[in-house]
C-alpha atoms as a PDB file:
ATOM      1  CA  MET A   1      96.541 113.274  68.952  1.00  0.00           C
ATOM      2  CA  THR A   2      95.563 110.431  66.651  1.00  0.00           C
ATOM      3  CA  ARG A   3      93.131 108.981  68.884  1.00  0.00           C
ATOM      4  CA  ASP A   4      91.542 111.764  70.987  1.00  0.00           C
ATOM      5  CA  ASN A   5      89.586 114.175  69.893  1.00  0.00           C
ATOM      6  CA  ARG A   6      90.325 117.019  72.191  1.00  0.00           C
ATOM      7  CA  HIS A   7      93.893 116.956  71.143  1.00  0.00           C
ATOM      8  CA  LEU A   8      93.294 116.822  67.487  1.00  0.00           C
ATOM      9  CA  GLU A   9      90.740 120.317  67.959  1.00  0.00           C
ATOM     10  CA  ASP A  10      94.098 121.787  69.891  1.00  0.00           C
ATOM     11  CA  ALA A  11      96.145 121.015  66.922  1.00  0.00           C
ATOM     12  CA  ILE A  12      94.172 122.325  64.569  1.00  0.00           C
ATOM     13  CA  GLU A  13      93.379 125.858  66.677  1.00  0.00           C
ATOM     14  CA  VAL A  14      97.154 126.299  66.749  1.00  0.00           C
ATOM     15  CA  VAL A  15      97.085 125.591  62.840  1.00  0.00           C
ATOM     16  CA  GLU A  16      94.735 128.326  62.291  1.00  0.00           C
ATOM     17  CA  ASN A  17      95.762 131.198  64.649  1.00  0.00           C
ATOM     18  CA  PHE A  18      99.715 130.242  63.409  1.00  0.00           C
ATOM     19  CA  ARG A  19      99.114 129.090  59.908  1.00  0.00           C
ATOM     20  CA  ARG A  20     101.995 126.347  60.645  1.00  0.00           C
ATOM     21  CA  PRO A  21     101.346 123.304  58.873  1.00  0.00           C
ATOM     22  CA  ILE A  22     100.914 119.867  61.206  1.00  0.00           C
ATOM     23  CA  ILE A  23     101.199 116.861  59.155  1.00  0.00           C
ATOM     24  CA  ASP A  24     100.246 112.604  59.336  1.00  0.00           C
ATOM     25  CA  ILE A  25     103.297 110.614  59.416  1.00  0.00           C
ATOM     26  CA  THR A  26     102.589 110.020  55.616  1.00  0.00           C
ATOM     27  CA  GLY A  27     102.176 113.463  55.091  1.00  0.00           C
ATOM     28  CA  THR A  28      98.840 112.744  53.219  1.00  0.00           C
ATOM     29  CA  LEU A  29      96.945 115.093  55.576  1.00  0.00           C
ATOM     30  CA  ASP A  30      97.243 118.695  56.120  1.00  0.00           C
ATOM     31  CA  LEU A  31      95.281 120.412  58.798  1.00  0.00           C
ATOM     32  CA  LEU A  32      95.622 123.789  57.023  1.00  0.00           C
ATOM     33  CA  THR A  33      93.547 122.763  55.015  1.00  0.00           C
ATOM     34  CA  ASP A  34      89.162 122.136  55.257  1.00  0.00           C
ATOM     35  CA  ASN A  35      89.738 118.525  53.629  1.00  0.00           C
ATOM     36  CA  GLY A  36      92.479 117.490  55.408  1.00  0.00           C
ATOM     37  CA  ARG A  37      91.172 118.606  59.120  1.00  0.00           C
ATOM     38  CA  THR A  38      87.631 116.694  58.034  1.00  0.00           C
ATOM     39  CA  VAL A  39      89.393 113.260  56.960  1.00  0.00           C
ATOM     40  CA  ALA A  40      91.863 114.145  60.694  1.00  0.00           C
ATOM     41  CA  ARG A  41      88.643 114.085  62.470  1.00  0.00           C
ATOM     42  CA  LEU A  42      87.021 111.081  60.695  1.00  0.00           C
ATOM     43  CA  LEU A  43      90.337 109.086  61.149  1.00  0.00           C
ATOM     44  CA  VAL A  44      90.683 110.029  64.984  1.00  0.00           C
ATOM     45  CA  THR A  45      87.037 109.446  65.386  1.00  0.00           C
ATOM     46  CA  VAL A  46      87.414 105.424  63.848  1.00  0.00           C
ATOM     47  CA  ALA A  47      90.571 105.487  65.758  1.00  0.00           C
ATOM     48  CA  ASN A  48      88.877 106.348  69.405  1.00  0.00           C
ATOM     49  CA  LYS A  49      86.387 103.823  68.624  1.00  0.00           C
ATOM     50  CA  SER A  50      88.997 100.926  68.203  1.00  0.00           C
ATOM     51  CA  GLY A  51      90.659 102.033  71.187  1.00  0.00           C
ATOM     52  CA  ALA A  52      87.697 102.071  73.173  1.00  0.00           C
ATOM     53  CA  ASP A  53      87.176  98.344  72.006  1.00  0.00           C
ATOM     54  CA  THR A  54      90.731  97.276  72.788  1.00  0.00           C
ATOM     55  CA  ALA A  55      90.640  98.551  76.199  1.00  0.00           C
ATOM     56  CA  ARG A  56      87.260  96.773  76.715  1.00  0.00           C
ATOM     57  CA  ARG A  57      88.473  93.436  75.369  1.00  0.00           C
ATOM     58  CA  VAL A  58      91.460  93.920  77.572  1.00  0.00           C
ATOM     59  CA  ARG A  59      89.509  94.331  80.773  1.00  0.00           C
ATOM     60  CA  ARG A  60      87.268  91.270  79.751  1.00  0.00           C
ATOM     61  CA  LYS A  61      90.518  89.266  79.781  1.00  0.00           C
ATOM     62  CA  HIS A  62      91.579  90.418  82.792  1.00  0.00           C
ATOM     63  CA  GLN A  63      88.367  90.055  84.880  1.00  0.00           C
ATOM     64  CA  ALA A  64      88.505  86.649  83.132  1.00  0.00           C
ATOM     65  CA  LEU A  65      92.197  85.706  84.353  1.00  0.00           C
ATOM     66  CA  GLN A  66      91.570  86.987  87.728  1.00  0.00           C
ATOM     67  CA  GLN A  67      88.504  84.725  88.113  1.00  0.00           C
ATOM     68  CA  ALA A  68      90.121  82.128  87.163  1.00  0.00           C
ATOM     69  CA  GLY A  69      93.046  82.551  89.687  1.00  0.00           C
ATOM     70  CA  ILE A  70      95.648  82.863  87.228  1.00  0.00           C
ATOM     71  CA  PRO A  71      98.570  85.204  88.149  1.00  0.00           C
ATOM     72  CA  THR A  72      99.794  88.109  85.689  1.00  0.00           C
ATOM     73  CA  GLY A  73     102.309  90.727  85.662  1.00  0.00           C
ATOM     74  CA  SER A  74     105.280  91.444  84.313  1.00  0.00           C
ATOM     75  CA  THR A  75     107.604  90.906  87.509  1.00  0.00           C
ATOM     76  CA  ARG A  76     107.430  87.644  89.823  1.00  0.00           C
ATOM     77  CA  PRO A  77     105.584  88.516  93.563  1.00  0.00           C
ATOM     78  CA  PHE A  78     108.349  88.203  96.005  1.00  0.00           C
ATOM     79  CA  GLY A  79     108.143  84.779  97.649  1.00  0.00           C
ATOM     80  CA  TYR A  80     107.927  82.987  94.312  1.00  0.00           C
ATOM     81  CA  LYS A  81     109.645  81.868  91.040  1.00  0.00           C
ATOM     82  CA  ASP A  82     109.324  83.292  88.194  1.00  0.00           C
ATOM     83  CA  ASP A  83     106.780  81.344  87.082  1.00  0.00           C
ATOM     84  CA  LYS A  84     104.816  83.126  89.936  1.00  0.00           C
ATOM     85  CA  ARG A  85     103.584  79.899  90.894  1.00  0.00           C
ATOM     86  CA  LYS A  86     106.230  77.590  93.299  1.00  0.00           C
ATOM     87  CA  LEU A  87     107.668  79.174  96.146  1.00  0.00           C
ATOM     88  CA  ASP A  88     111.228  80.083  96.371  1.00  0.00           C
ATOM     89  CA  PRO A  89     112.167  78.859  99.814  1.00  0.00           C
ATOM     90  CA  LYS A  90     114.510  81.081 100.723  1.00  0.00           C
ATOM     91  CA  GLU A  91     111.969  83.791 100.312  1.00  0.00           C
ATOM     92  CA  ALA A  92     109.132  82.332 101.295  1.00  0.00           C
ATOM     93  CA  ALA A  93     110.619  80.868 104.447  1.00  0.00           C
ATOM     94  CA  ALA A  94     111.769  84.936 105.251  1.00  0.00           C
ATOM     95  CA  LEU A  95     108.383  85.812 104.815  1.00  0.00           C
ATOM     96  CA  ARG A  96     106.968  83.435 106.878  1.00  0.00           C
ATOM     97  CA  LYS A  97     109.186  84.160 109.309  1.00  0.00           C
ATOM     98  CA  ALA A  98     108.130  88.079 108.979  1.00  0.00           C
ATOM     99  CA  VAL A  99     104.370  86.873 109.891  1.00  0.00           C
ATOM    100  CA  GLU A 100     105.277  85.324 112.493  1.00  0.00           C
ATOM    101  CA  ARG A 101     107.736  88.191 114.135  1.00  0.00           C
ATOM    102  CA  ILE A 102     105.023  91.001 113.428  1.00  0.00           C
ATOM    103  CA  LEU A 103     101.890  88.834 115.534  1.00  0.00           C
ATOM    104  CA  THR A 104     105.088  88.773 118.094  1.00  0.00           C
ATOM    105  CA  GLY A 105     105.393  92.209 118.894  1.00  0.00           C
ATOM    106  CA  ALA A 106     108.080  93.259 116.385  1.00  0.00           C
ATOM    107  CA  SER A 107     107.682  95.973 113.577  1.00  0.00           C
ATOM    108  CA  PRO A 108     107.796  96.236 110.098  1.00  0.00           C
ATOM    109  CA  ARG A 109     110.822  98.760 110.144  1.00  0.00           C
ATOM    110  CA  VAL A 110     112.370  96.074 112.013  1.00  0.00           C
ATOM    111  CA  ILE A 111     112.093  93.571 109.589  1.00  0.00           C
ATOM    112  CA  ALA A 112     112.889  95.497 106.715  1.00  0.00           C
ATOM    113  CA  ALA A 113     116.349  96.516 108.347  1.00  0.00           C
ATOM    114  CA  ASP A 114     117.144  92.821 109.097  1.00  0.00           C
ATOM    115  CA  TRP A 115     116.627  91.908 105.494  1.00  0.00           C
ATOM    116  CA  ASN A 116     118.750  94.477 104.023  1.00  0.00           C
ATOM    117  CA  LYS A 117     121.374  93.271 106.585  1.00  0.00           C
ATOM    118  CA  GLN A 118     120.833  89.683 105.400  1.00  0.00           C
ATOM    119  CA  GLY A 119     121.040  91.125 101.786  1.00  0.00           C
ATOM    120  CA  ILE A 120     117.502  89.872 100.587  1.00  0.00           C
ATOM    121  CA  THR A 121     116.495  91.903  98.180  1.00  0.00           C
ATOM    122  CA  THR A 122     113.179  92.578  96.276  1.00  0.00           C
ATOM    123  CA  THR A 123     112.581  91.570  93.223  1.00  0.00           C
ATOM    124  CA  ARG A 124     113.766  94.172  91.674  1.00  0.00           C
ATOM    125  CA  GLY A 125     116.639  94.310  93.596  1.00  0.00           C
ATOM    126  CA  ASN A 126     116.171  96.635  95.418  1.00  0.00           C
ATOM    127  CA  GLY A 127     117.027  97.163  99.634  1.00  0.00           C
ATOM    128  CA  TRP A 128     113.768  97.030 102.179  1.00  0.00           C
ATOM    129  CA  SER A 129     111.501 100.018 103.848  1.00  0.00           C
ATOM    130  CA  LYS A 130     108.796  99.490 106.084  1.00  0.00           C
ATOM    131  CA  GLU A 131     106.554 100.459 103.820  1.00  0.00           C
ATOM    132  CA  THR A 132     107.274  97.469 101.125  1.00  0.00           C
ATOM    133  CA  VAL A 133     107.493  95.043 104.053  1.00  0.00           C
ATOM    134  CA  LYS A 134     104.419  96.293 104.874  1.00  0.00           C
ATOM    135  CA  GLN A 135     103.043  96.063 100.703  1.00  0.00           C
ATOM    136  CA  VAL A 136     104.143  92.565 100.468  1.00  0.00           C
ATOM    137  CA  LEU A 137     102.453  91.781 104.173  1.00  0.00           C
ATOM    138  CA  ARG A 138      98.827  93.251 103.237  1.00  0.00           C
ATOM    139  CA  ASN A 139      98.575  91.216  99.609  1.00  0.00           C
ATOM    140  CA  PRO A 140      96.338  88.562  99.977  1.00  0.00           C
ATOM    141  CA  ARG A 141      98.313  86.445  97.342  1.00  0.00           C
ATOM    142  CA  ILE A 142     100.915  85.424 100.462  1.00  0.00           C
ATOM    143  CA  CYS A 143      97.900  83.307 101.954  1.00  0.00           C
ATOM    144  CA  GLY A 144      96.665  82.069  98.126  1.00  0.00           C
ATOM    145  CA  TYR A 145      93.967  84.738  97.263  1.00  0.00           C
ATOM    146  CA  ARG A 146      94.018  86.357  93.966  1.00  0.00           C
ATOM    147  CA  SER A 147      94.082  90.124  94.466  1.00  0.00           C
ATOM    148  CA  LYS A 148      93.648  93.517  92.466  1.00  0.00           C
ATOM    149  CA  LYS A 149      94.397  96.829  93.272  1.00  0.00           C
ATOM    150  CA  VAL A 150      91.830  99.442  93.808  1.00  0.00           C
ATOM    151  CA  ARG A 151      92.152 102.762  93.470  1.00  0.00           C
ATOM    152  CA  ASP A 152      90.266 105.339  96.669  1.00  0.00           C
ATOM    153  CA  PHE A 153      90.435 109.196  96.056  1.00  0.00           C
ATOM    154  CA  ASN A 154      90.111 111.049  99.127  1.00  0.00           C
ATOM    155  CA  PRO A 155      88.229 114.257  98.544  1.00  0.00           C
ATOM    156  CA  GLU A 156      89.112 116.365 101.325  1.00  0.00           C
ATOM    157  CA  THR A 157      92.756 115.892 100.987  1.00  0.00           C
ATOM    158  CA  GLY A 158      92.713 115.604  97.223  1.00  0.00           C
ATOM    159  CA  THR A 159      94.998 112.390  97.462  1.00  0.00           C
ATOM    160  CA  GLU A 160      94.861 108.964  96.249  1.00  0.00           C
ATOM    161  CA  SER A 161      95.902 105.575  97.332  1.00  0.00           C
ATOM    162  CA  VAL A 162      95.939 102.303  96.123  1.00  0.00           C
ATOM    163  CA  ARG A 163      95.299  99.556  98.102  1.00  0.00           C
ATOM    164  CA  VAL A 164      95.431  95.607  97.450  1.00  0.00           C
ATOM    165  CA  GLU A 165      92.028  93.361  98.168  1.00  0.00           C
ATOM    166  CA  PRO A 166      91.121  89.623  97.230  1.00  0.00           C
ATOM    167  CA  VAL A 167      89.144  89.277  93.929  1.00  0.00           C
ATOM    168  CA  LEU A 168      86.069  87.579  94.894  1.00  0.00           C
ATOM    169  CA  ASP A 169      83.514  85.412  92.628  1.00  0.00           C
ATOM    170  CA  ASP A 170      80.086  85.325  91.841  1.00  0.00           C
ATOM    171  CA  ASP A 171      79.009  84.206  95.574  1.00  0.00           C
ATOM    172  CA  GLY A 172      80.722  86.932  96.857  1.00  0.00           C
ATOM    173  CA  GLU A 173      83.659  84.256  98.039  1.00  0.00           C
ATOM    174  CA  PRO A 174      87.590  85.124  97.655  1.00  0.00           C
ATOM    175  CA  VAL A 175      89.000  83.528  94.556  1.00  0.00           C
ATOM    176  CA  ARG A 176      91.641  80.864  95.460  1.00  0.00           C
ATOM    177  CA  GLY A 177      95.093  81.722  92.856  1.00  0.00           C
ATOM    178  CA  GLN A 178      96.853  78.771  90.811  1.00  0.00           C
ATOM    179  CA  TRP A 179      99.521  78.870  92.995  1.00  0.00           C
ATOM    180  CA  ASP A 180     101.039  77.977  96.604  1.00  0.00           C
ATOM    181  CA  PRO A 181     100.484  79.471  99.952  1.00  0.00           C
ATOM    182  CA  ILE A 182     103.149  81.388 101.980  1.00  0.00           C
ATOM    183  CA  VAL A 183     100.923  81.528 105.009  1.00  0.00           C
ATOM    184  CA  SER A 184      97.636  80.981 106.251  1.00  0.00           C
ATOM    185  CA  VAL A 185      94.154  83.184 105.815  1.00  0.00           C
ATOM    186  CA  ALA A 186      93.944  83.521 109.452  1.00  0.00           C
ATOM    187  CA  ASP A 187      97.466  84.332 110.093  1.00  0.00           C
ATOM    188  CA  TRP A 188      97.596  86.678 106.930  1.00  0.00           C
ATOM    189  CA  GLU A 189      93.958  88.638 108.405  1.00  0.00           C
ATOM    190  CA  ALA A 190      96.029  88.733 111.571  1.00  0.00           C
ATOM    191  CA  VAL A 191      98.766  90.482 110.553  1.00  0.00           C
ATOM    192  CA  THR A 192      96.767  92.941 108.169  1.00  0.00           C
ATOM    193  CA  GLU A 193      94.790  93.955 111.597  1.00  0.00           C
ATOM    194  CA  VAL A 194      98.322  94.449 113.036  1.00  0.00           C
ATOM    195  CA  ILE A 195      99.677  96.181 110.008  1.00  0.00           C
ATOM    196  CA  GLY A 196      96.584  97.669 108.837  1.00  0.00           C
ATOM    197  CA  LYS A 197      94.445  97.115 105.223  1.00  0.00           C
ATOM    198  CA  SER A 198      95.528 100.249 103.877  1.00  0.00           C
ATOM    199  CA  PRO A 199      98.692 102.071 103.183  1.00  0.00           C
ATOM    200  CA  GLU A 200      97.168 105.473 104.320  1.00  0.00           C
ATOM    201  CA  PRO A 201      98.932 106.917 107.078  1.00  0.00           C
ATOM    202  CA  GLY A 202      98.022 106.972 110.663  1.00  0.00           C
ATOM    203  CA  ASP A 203      97.545 109.309 113.270  1.00  0.00           C
ATOM    204  CA  ALA A 204     101.024 110.375 114.097  1.00  0.00           C
ATOM    205  CA  TYR A 205     104.683 108.681 113.704  1.00  0.00           C
ATOM    206  CA  ASN A 206     104.736 105.125 114.224  1.00  0.00           C
ATOM    207  CA  ALA A 207     100.941 105.613 115.440  1.00  0.00           C
ATOM    208  CA  ARG A 208      99.286 102.367 116.517  1.00  0.00           C
ATOM    209  CA  LYS A 209      96.077 101.834 115.977  1.00  0.00           C
ATOM    210  CA  TYR A 210      95.396  99.301 119.022  1.00  0.00           C
ATOM    211  CA  LEU A 211      97.706  99.964 122.115  1.00  0.00           C
ATOM    212  CA  GLY A 212      98.201  96.631 123.255  1.00  0.00           C
ATOM    213  CA  THR A 213      99.361  95.000 120.459  1.00  0.00           C
ATOM    214  CA  GLY A 214     102.515  93.097 121.101  1.00  0.00           C
ATOM    215  CA  THR A 215     102.557  93.901 124.570  1.00  0.00           C
ATOM    216  CA  LEU A 216      99.927  92.115 126.072  1.00  0.00           C
ATOM    217  CA  ARG A 217      99.716  88.875 127.163  1.00  0.00           C
ATOM    218  CA  CYS A 218      97.735  85.711 128.127  1.00  0.00           C
ATOM    219  CA  ASP A 219      97.801  84.551 131.781  1.00  0.00           C
ATOM    220  CA  LYS A 220      96.380  81.627 131.673  1.00  0.00           C
ATOM    221  CA  ASN A 221      97.873  78.404 132.670  1.00  0.00           C
ATOM    222  CA  GLY A 222     101.141  79.841 131.896  1.00  0.00           C
ATOM    223  CA  CYS A 223     100.453  80.691 128.213  1.00  0.00           C
ATOM    224  CA  GLY A 224     102.176  83.731 127.661  1.00  0.00           C
ATOM    225  CA  GLY A 225     100.848  83.992 124.298  1.00  0.00           C
ATOM    226  CA  ARG A 226     100.650  87.808 122.759  1.00  0.00           C
ATOM    227  CA  LEU A 227      97.363  89.026 122.278  1.00  0.00           C
ATOM    228  CA  ARG A 228      95.717  89.757 119.098  1.00  0.00           C
ATOM    229  CA  ALA A 229      93.401  92.717 118.076  1.00  0.00           C
ATOM    230  CA  MET A 230      90.346  91.043 116.661  1.00  0.00           C
ATOM    231  CA  LYS A 231      87.692  93.575 115.308  1.00  0.00           C
ATOM    232  CA  ALA A 232      83.812  91.987 116.498  1.00  0.00           C
ATOM    233  CA  PRO A 233      81.519  90.771 114.250  1.00  0.00           C
ATOM    234  CA  ALA A 234      78.612  93.372 113.217  1.00  0.00           C
ATOM    235  CA  SER A 235      75.926  92.666 115.849  1.00  0.00           C
ATOM    236  CA  ARG A 236      73.061  94.954 117.691  1.00  0.00           C
ATOM    237  CA  ASN A 237      74.836  94.684 120.718  1.00  0.00           C
ATOM    238  CA  LYS A 238      78.229  96.063 119.869  1.00  0.00           C
ATOM    239  CA  PRO A 239      79.025  99.184 118.773  1.00  0.00           C
ATOM    240  CA  GLU A 240      80.824 100.031 115.369  1.00  0.00           C
ATOM    241  CA  GLY A 241      84.390  99.695 115.180  1.00  0.00           C
ATOM    242  CA  PHE A 242      84.504  97.214 118.841  1.00  0.00           C
ATOM    243  CA  PHE A 243      86.750  95.071 118.581  1.00  0.00           C
ATOM    244  CA  TYR A 244      88.804  92.194 121.291  1.00  0.00           C
ATOM    245  CA  TYR A 245      92.282  91.164 122.491  1.00  0.00           C
ATOM    246  CA  THR A 246      92.216  87.771 122.197  1.00  0.00           C
ATOM    247  CA  CYS A 247      95.187  84.621 122.717  1.00  0.00           C
ATOM    248  CA  PRO A 248      95.530  83.306 119.330  1.00  0.00           C
ATOM    249  CA  ASP A 249      94.040  79.406 119.008  1.00  0.00           C
ATOM    250  CA  LYS A 250      95.768  76.039 119.017  1.00  0.00           C
ATOM    251  CA  ARG A 251      96.371  75.530 115.381  1.00  0.00           C
ATOM    252  CA  SER A 252      98.299  79.118 114.911  1.00  0.00           C
ATOM    253  CA  GLY A 253     101.102  77.835 117.329  1.00  0.00           C
ATOM    254  CA  TYR A 254     101.128  81.186 118.715  1.00  0.00           C
ATOM    255  CA  GLY A 255      98.350  80.829 122.315  1.00  0.00           C
ATOM    256  CA  CYS A 256      96.145  78.456 123.727  1.00  0.00           C
ATOM    257  CA  GLY A 257      92.933  80.504 122.601  1.00  0.00           C
ATOM    258  CA  GLY A 258      91.544  81.091 126.194  1.00  0.00           C
ATOM    259  CA  ILE A 259      91.687  84.699 126.349  1.00  0.00           C
ATOM    260  CA  ARG A 260      89.257  87.364 124.996  1.00  0.00           C
ATOM    261  CA  ILE A 261      89.255  90.843 126.512  1.00  0.00           C
ATOM    262  CA  SER A 262      87.142  94.105 125.680  1.00  0.00           C
ATOM    263  CA  GLY A 263      89.591  95.953 123.364  1.00  0.00           C
ATOM    264  CA  PRO A 264      87.740  99.566 124.046  1.00  0.00           C
ATOM    265  CA  GLU A 265      87.729  99.103 127.487  1.00  0.00           C
ATOM    266  CA  THR A 266      91.665  98.143 127.762  1.00  0.00           C
ATOM    267  CA  ASP A 267      92.927 100.711 125.849  1.00  0.00           C
ATOM    268  CA  ARG A 268      91.086 103.073 128.307  1.00  0.00           C
ATOM    269  CA  THR A 269      93.012 101.564 130.978  1.00  0.00           C
ATOM    270  CA  LEU A 270      96.673 101.333 129.553  1.00  0.00           C
ATOM    271  CA  LYS A 271      96.266 105.274 128.813  1.00  0.00           C
ATOM    272  CA  MET A 272      95.343 105.861 132.434  1.00  0.00           C
ATOM    273  CA  LEU A 273      98.234 103.336 133.634  1.00  0.00           C
ATOM    274  CA  VAL A 274     100.279 105.511 131.379  1.00  0.00           C
ATOM    275  CA  ILE A 275      99.274 109.062 132.744  1.00  0.00           C
ATOM    276  CA  ALA A 276      99.708 107.925 136.122  1.00  0.00           C
ATOM    277  CA  LYS A 277     103.084 106.008 136.016  1.00  0.00           C
ATOM    278  CA  TYR A 278     104.091 109.875 134.325  1.00  0.00           C
ATOM    279  CA  GLU A 279     102.435 112.064 137.053  1.00  0.00           C
ATOM    280  CA  GLU A 280     103.885 109.333 139.543  1.00  0.00           C
ATOM    281  CA  GLU A 281     107.709 110.309 137.997  1.00  0.00           C
ATOM    282  CA  ALA A 282     107.252 113.358 138.146  1.00  0.00           C
ATOM    283  CA  GLN A 283     105.969 113.928 141.270  1.00  0.00           C
ATOM    284  CA  GLU A 284     109.469 111.817 142.569  1.00  0.00           C
ATOM    285  CA  ARG A 285     111.643 114.337 140.229  1.00  0.00           C
ATOM    286  CA  GLU A 286     110.310 117.180 142.152  1.00  0.00           C
ATOM    287  CA  ALA A 287     110.378 115.898 145.444  1.00  0.00           C
ATOM    288  CA  THR A 288     114.129 115.316 144.810  1.00  0.00           C
ATOM    289  CA  SER A 289     115.212 117.939 142.432  1.00  0.00           C
ATOM    290  CA  VAL A 290     117.662 120.561 144.921  1.00  0.00           C
ATOM    291  CA  PRO A 291     115.357 124.086 144.956  1.00  0.00           C
ATOM    292  CA  GLU A 292     117.753 127.353 143.325  1.00  0.00           C
ATOM    293  CA  GLU A 293     119.565 129.829 145.910  1.00  0.00           C
END
């Protein structure tokens, strides 16, 4: 009421309609009188301007901290010590193992169950769910990037979602944070491609954006690496949303980098194989079924 003109006017309307007093904490302002209402409006206007100035300074301060890569927040991030810079050995190792398992076909739900079983909790001491695991893995902080929260509003559903993305400098490059990274940038980008960069739900329960994730293998020279989905660079030759299934390169330690196949064509083939298998099994069940007398 003391910083927002709309709230003050609502209070004045109540006083005028019901003739009941509303006074300030010092007792010097009385909204029942013309003088009290005038002084109250002046004080609220000044307080509103002061609040706007403070909010602007706070925003500038946070922007400066972001560009400098300085960690903020009252709660330490998972994987780091209380200074938000040095790694917590146990939690950092758990995160690296989780990234490796996600890239080799495990689901966030399985990761959450394993962490809960091992007694690994969040920084607030809570248990894990598949969504909280995804939140940690999506955060660019784990690969050394300074991050920020971005709110997205969907006008069709009237809902708002919050995602985390890297802070960019004046040249459009991600800002490096003043802390030790847990995983490489390549692994963070790969894991976000698997679990999705946004917390918005999929088309169905446990839906996969890329059907071959965690299933397809590289057969070159007995590699056996699990193929990852990778979006194709913007090009006139490829339609929007085109992607490849690729074998991770040797530097990642997960493959040989020797295979790259068309993603959409592969997914169509997988659908055809699943349908054909279902029809084959249906025919077998029909052939072996005993007709009722």
